[in-house]
mmCIF file of C-alpha atoms in Angstrom:
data_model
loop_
_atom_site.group_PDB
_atom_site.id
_atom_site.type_symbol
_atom_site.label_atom_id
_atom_site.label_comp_id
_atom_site.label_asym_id
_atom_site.label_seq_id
_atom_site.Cartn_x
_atom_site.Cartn_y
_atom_site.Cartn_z
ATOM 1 C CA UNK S 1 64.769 106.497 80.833
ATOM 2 C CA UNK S 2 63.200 103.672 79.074
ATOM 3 C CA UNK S 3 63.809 100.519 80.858
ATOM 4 C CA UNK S 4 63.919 96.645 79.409
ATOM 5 C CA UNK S 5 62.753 93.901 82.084
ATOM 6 C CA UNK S 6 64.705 96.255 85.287
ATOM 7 C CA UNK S 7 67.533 97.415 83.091
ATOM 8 C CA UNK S 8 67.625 100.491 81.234
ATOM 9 C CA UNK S 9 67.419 100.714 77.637
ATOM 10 C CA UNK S 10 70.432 103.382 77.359
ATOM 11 C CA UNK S 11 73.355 103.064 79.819
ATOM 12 C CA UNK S 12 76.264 105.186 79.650
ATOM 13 C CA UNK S 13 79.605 103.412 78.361
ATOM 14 C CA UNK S 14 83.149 102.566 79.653
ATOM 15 C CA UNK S 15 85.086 101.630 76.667
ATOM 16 C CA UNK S 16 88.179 99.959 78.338
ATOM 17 C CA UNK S 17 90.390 97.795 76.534
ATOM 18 C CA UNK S 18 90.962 94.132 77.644
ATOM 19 C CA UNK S 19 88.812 94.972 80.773
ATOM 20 C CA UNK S 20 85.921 91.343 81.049
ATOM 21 C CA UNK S 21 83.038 92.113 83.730
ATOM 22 C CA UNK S 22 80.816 88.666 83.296
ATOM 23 C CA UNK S 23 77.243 88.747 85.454
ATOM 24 C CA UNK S 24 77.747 88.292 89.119
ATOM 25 C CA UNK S 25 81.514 89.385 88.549
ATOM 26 C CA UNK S 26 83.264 92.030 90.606
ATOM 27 C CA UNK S 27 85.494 94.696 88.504
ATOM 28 C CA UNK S 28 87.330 97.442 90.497
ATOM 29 C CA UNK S 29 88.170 100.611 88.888
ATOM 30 C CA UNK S 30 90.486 103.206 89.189
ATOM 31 C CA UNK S 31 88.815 106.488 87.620
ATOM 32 C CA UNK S 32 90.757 109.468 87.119
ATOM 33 C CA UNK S 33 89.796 110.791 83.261
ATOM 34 C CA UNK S 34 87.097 113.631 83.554
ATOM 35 C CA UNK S 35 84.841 112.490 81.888
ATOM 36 C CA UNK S 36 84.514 109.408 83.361
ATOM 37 C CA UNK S 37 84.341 111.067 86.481
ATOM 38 C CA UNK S 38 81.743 112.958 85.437
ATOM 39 C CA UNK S 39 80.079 109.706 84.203
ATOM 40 C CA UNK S 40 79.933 108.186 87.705
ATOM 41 C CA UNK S 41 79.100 110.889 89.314
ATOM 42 C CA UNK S 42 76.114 110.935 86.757
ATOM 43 C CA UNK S 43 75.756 106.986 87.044
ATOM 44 C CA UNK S 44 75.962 107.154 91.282
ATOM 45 C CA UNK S 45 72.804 109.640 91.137
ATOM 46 C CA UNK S 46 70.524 107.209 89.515
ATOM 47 C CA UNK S 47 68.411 104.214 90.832
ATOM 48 C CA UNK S 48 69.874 101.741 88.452
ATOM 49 C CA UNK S 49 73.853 102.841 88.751
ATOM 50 C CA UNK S 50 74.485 101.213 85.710
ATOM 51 C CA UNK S 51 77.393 101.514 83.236
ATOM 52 C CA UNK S 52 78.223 99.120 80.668
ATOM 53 C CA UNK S 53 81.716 97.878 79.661
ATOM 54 C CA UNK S 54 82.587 97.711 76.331
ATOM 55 C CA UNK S 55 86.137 97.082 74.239
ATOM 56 C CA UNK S 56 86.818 99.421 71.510
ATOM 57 C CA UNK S 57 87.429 97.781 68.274
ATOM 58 C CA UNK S 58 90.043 100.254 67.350
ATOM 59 C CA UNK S 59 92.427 102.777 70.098
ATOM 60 C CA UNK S 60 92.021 106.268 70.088
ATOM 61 C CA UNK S 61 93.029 108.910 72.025
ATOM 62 C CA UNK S 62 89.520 110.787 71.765
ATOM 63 C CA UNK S 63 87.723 107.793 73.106
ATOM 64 C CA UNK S 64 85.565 107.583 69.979
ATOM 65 C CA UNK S 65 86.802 104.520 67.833
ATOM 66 C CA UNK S 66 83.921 101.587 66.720
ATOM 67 C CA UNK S 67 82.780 99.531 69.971
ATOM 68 C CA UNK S 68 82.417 95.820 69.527
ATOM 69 C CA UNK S 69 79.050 94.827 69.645
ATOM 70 C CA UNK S 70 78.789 92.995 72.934
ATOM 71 C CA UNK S 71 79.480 94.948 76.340
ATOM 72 C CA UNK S 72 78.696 93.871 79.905
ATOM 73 C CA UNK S 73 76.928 96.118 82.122
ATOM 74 C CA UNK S 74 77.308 96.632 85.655
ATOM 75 C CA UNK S 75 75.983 98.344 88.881
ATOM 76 C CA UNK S 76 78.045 100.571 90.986
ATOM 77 C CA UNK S 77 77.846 98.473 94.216
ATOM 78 C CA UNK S 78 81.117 100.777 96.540
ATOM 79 C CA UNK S 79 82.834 103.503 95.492
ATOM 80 C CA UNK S 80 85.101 105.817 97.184
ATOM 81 C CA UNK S 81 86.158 109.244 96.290
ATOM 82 C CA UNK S 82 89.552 110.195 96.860
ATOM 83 C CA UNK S 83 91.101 113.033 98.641
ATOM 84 C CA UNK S 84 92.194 114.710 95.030
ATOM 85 C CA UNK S 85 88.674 113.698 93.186
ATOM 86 C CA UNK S 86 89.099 109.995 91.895
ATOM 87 C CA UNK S 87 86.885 107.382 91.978
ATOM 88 C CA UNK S 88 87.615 104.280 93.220
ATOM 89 C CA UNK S 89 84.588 102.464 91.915
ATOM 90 C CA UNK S 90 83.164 98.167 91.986
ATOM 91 C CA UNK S 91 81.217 96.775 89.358
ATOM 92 C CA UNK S 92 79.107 94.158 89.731
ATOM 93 C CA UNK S 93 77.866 92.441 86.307
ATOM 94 C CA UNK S 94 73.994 92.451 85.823
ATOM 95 C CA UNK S 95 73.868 91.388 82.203
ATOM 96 C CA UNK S 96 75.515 91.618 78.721
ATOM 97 C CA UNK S 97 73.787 93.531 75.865
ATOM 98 C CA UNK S 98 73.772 94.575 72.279
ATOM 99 C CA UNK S 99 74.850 97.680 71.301
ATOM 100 C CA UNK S 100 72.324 99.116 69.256
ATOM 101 C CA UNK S 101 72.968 102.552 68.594
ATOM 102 C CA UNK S 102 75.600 105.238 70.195
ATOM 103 C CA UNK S 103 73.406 108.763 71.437
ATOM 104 C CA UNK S 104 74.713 111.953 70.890
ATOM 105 C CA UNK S 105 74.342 114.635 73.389
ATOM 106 C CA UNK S 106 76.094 117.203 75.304
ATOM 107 C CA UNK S 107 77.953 114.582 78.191
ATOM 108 C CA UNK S 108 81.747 113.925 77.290
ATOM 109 C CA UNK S 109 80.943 110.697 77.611
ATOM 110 C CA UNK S 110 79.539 107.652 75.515
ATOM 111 C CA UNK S 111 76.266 106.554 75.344
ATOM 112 C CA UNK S 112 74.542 103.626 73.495
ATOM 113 C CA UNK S 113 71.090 102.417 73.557
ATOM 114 C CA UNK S 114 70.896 98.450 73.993
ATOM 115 C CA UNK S 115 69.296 95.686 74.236
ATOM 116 C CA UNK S 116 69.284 92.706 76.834
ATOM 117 C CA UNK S 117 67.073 90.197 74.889
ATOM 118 C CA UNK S 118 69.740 88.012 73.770
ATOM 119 C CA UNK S 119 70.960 87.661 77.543
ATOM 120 C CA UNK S 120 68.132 86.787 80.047
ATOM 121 C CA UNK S 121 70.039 83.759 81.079
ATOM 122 C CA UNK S 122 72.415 86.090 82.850
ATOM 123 C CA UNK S 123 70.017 87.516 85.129
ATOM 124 C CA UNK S 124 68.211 83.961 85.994
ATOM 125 C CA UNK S 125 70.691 83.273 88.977
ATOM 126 C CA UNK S 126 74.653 81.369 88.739
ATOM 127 C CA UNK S 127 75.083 78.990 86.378
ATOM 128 C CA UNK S 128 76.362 75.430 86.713
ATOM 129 C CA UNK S 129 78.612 73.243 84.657
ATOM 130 C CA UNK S 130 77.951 69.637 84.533
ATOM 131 C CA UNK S 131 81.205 68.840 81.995
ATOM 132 C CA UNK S 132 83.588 71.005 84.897
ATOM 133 C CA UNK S 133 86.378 68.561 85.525
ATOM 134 C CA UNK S 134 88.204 69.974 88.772
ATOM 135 C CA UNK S 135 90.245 67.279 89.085
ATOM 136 C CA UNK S 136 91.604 68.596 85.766
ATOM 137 C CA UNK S 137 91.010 72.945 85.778
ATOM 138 C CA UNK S 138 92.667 73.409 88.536
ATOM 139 C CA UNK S 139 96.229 71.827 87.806
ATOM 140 C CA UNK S 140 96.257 73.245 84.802
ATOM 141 C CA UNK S 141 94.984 76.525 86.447
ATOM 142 C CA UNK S 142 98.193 76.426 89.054
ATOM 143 C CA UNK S 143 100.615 75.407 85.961
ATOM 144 C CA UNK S 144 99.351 78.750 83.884
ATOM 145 C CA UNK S 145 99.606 80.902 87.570
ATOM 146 C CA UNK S 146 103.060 79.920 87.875
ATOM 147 C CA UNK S 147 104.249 79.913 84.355
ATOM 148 C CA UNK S 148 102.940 84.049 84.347
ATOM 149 C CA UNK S 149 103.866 84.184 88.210
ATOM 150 C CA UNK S 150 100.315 85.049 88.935
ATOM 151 C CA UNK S 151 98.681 84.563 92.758
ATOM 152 C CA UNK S 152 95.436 83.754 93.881
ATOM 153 C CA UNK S 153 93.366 82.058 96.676
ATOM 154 C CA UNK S 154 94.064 78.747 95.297
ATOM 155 C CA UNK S 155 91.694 77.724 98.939
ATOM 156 C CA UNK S 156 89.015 79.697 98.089
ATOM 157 C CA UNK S 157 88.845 78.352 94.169
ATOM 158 C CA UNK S 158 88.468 75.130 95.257
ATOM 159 C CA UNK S 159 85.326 75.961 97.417
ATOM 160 C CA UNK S 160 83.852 78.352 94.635
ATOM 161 C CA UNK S 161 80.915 77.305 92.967
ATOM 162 C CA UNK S 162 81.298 76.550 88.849
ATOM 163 C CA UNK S 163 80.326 80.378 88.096
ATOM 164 C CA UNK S 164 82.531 81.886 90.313
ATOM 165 C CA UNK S 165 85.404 80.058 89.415
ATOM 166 C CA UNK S 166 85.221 79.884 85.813
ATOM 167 C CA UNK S 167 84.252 83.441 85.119
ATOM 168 C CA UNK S 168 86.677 84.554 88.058
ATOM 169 C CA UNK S 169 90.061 83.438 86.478
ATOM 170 C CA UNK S 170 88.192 84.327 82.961
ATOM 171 C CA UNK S 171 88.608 87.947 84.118
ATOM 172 C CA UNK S 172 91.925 87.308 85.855
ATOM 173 C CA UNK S 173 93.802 85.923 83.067
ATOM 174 C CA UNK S 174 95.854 88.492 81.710
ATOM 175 C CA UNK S 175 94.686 87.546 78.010
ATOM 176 C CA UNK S 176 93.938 90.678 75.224
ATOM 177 C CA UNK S 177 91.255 91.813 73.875
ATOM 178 C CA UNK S 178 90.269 89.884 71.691
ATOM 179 C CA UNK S 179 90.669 86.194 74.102
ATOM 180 C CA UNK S 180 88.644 88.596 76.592
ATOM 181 C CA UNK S 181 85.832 89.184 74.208
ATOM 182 C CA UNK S 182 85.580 85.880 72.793
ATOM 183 C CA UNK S 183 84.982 84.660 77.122
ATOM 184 C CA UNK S 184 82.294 87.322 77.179
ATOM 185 C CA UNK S 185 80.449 86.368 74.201
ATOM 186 C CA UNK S 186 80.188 82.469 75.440
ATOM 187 C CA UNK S 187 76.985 81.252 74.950
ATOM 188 C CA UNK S 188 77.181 79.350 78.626
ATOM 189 C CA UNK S 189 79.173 78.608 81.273
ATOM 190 C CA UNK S 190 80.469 75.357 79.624
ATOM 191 C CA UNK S 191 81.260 77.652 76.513
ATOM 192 C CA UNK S 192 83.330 79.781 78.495
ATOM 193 C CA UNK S 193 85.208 76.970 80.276
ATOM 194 C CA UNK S 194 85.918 74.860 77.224
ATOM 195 C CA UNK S 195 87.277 78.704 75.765
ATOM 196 C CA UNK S 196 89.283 79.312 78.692
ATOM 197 C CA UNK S 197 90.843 75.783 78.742
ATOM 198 C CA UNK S 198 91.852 76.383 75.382
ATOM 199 C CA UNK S 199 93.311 79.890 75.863
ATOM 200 C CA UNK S 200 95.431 78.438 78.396
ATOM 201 C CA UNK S 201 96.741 75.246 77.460
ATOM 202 C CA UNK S 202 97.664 77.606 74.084
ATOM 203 C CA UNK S 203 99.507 80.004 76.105
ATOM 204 C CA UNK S 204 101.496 77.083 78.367
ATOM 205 C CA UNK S 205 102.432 75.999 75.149
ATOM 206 C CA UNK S 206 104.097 79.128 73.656
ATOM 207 C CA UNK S 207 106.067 79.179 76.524
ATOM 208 C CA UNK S 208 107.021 82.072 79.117
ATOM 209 C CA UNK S 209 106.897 85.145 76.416
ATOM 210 C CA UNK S 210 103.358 85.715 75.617
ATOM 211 C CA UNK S 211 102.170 85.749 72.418
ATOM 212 C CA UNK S 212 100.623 88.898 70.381
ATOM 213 C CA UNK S 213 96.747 87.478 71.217
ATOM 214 C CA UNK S 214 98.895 87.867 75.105
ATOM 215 C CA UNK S 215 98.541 90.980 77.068
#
């Protein structure tokens, strides 16, 4: 398998919609379809034990609609097969890539070959974000929880550093797909937090039914 920097150049694909793994994130999965089965058993049996997740532009029931063109890939760091043949699988984000091109072949499932130039910064250690007001995030952060009647470690978010928080509650939030894509493809850390803020203070102010950009 041809391999970019320590990554490979094709990765199988997990097209999942509204799903955000960010670099250095932790995404568990419940896999039960076949063919994804088959995929991780596949992805377990290699060095790398990478798959990459990607949004579909468009839901179908084959699982072959257009991809947008920015996924996330990650390595299978625990998994745990069940006692009727699931997976219950972590991801933890390496690095986001370009799609390039899909590969055909005889697996059930997708394959793309990409390319990771466009993201080294993601593999260069946690970012920071100078312009992070906590003083500020975090209220707003426990008025959002409350108005959805989400729960967290509100303990533990104060003692995260800058990364971890703002690309945690990025892939908490129950935003769609499209608010989830538009955190992944954040140029930087400060990106992503000035996004979030705004996803957030737009959903406190459409009040308790969320809106159709609302999961």
């Amino acid at each position: 398998m041809t391999l970019q920097g320590d990554l490979p150049g094709i990765i199988p694909l997990f097209p999942l919609p509204g799903a955000l793994l960010l670099p250095r994130g932790r995404l568990p999965l419940h896999i039960f379809e076949p063919r994804y089965l088959a995929m991780v058993e596949e992805a377990i049996r290699t060095p790398e034990r990478v798959i990459g997740m990607i949004q579909p532009r468009e839901l179908r029931d084959d699982g072959h609609g257009a991809l947008v063109p920015i996924g996330c890939a990650g390595r299978i760091s625990q998994f745990t097969e069940t006692g009727d043949g699931r997976y219950l699988i972590t991801l933890t984000g390496l690095s986001r890539f370009r799609l390039l091109d899909e590969q055909t072949g005889f697996q059930p499932w997708r394959r793309a070959r990409v390319d990771w130039a466009d993201f080294g910064a993601d593999r260069a250690g946690a970012e920071t974000d100078p312009g992070l007001d906590r003083g500020r995030f975090i209220p707003l952060l426990r008025r959002f929880f409350e108005a959805r009647q989400l729960q967290t470690e509100w303990a533990a978010l104060a003692e995260a550093g800058d990364e971890l928080l703002i690309n945690a509650i990025s892939m908490l939030c129950p935003f769609g797909p499209g608010d989830k894509q538009a955190l992944l493809e954040a140029p930087t850390l400060s990106d992503r937090r000035e996004a979030l803020i705004a996803l957030i203070e737009y959903a406190l102010h459409a009040g308790p039914e969320p809106e159709e950009s609302m999961q």
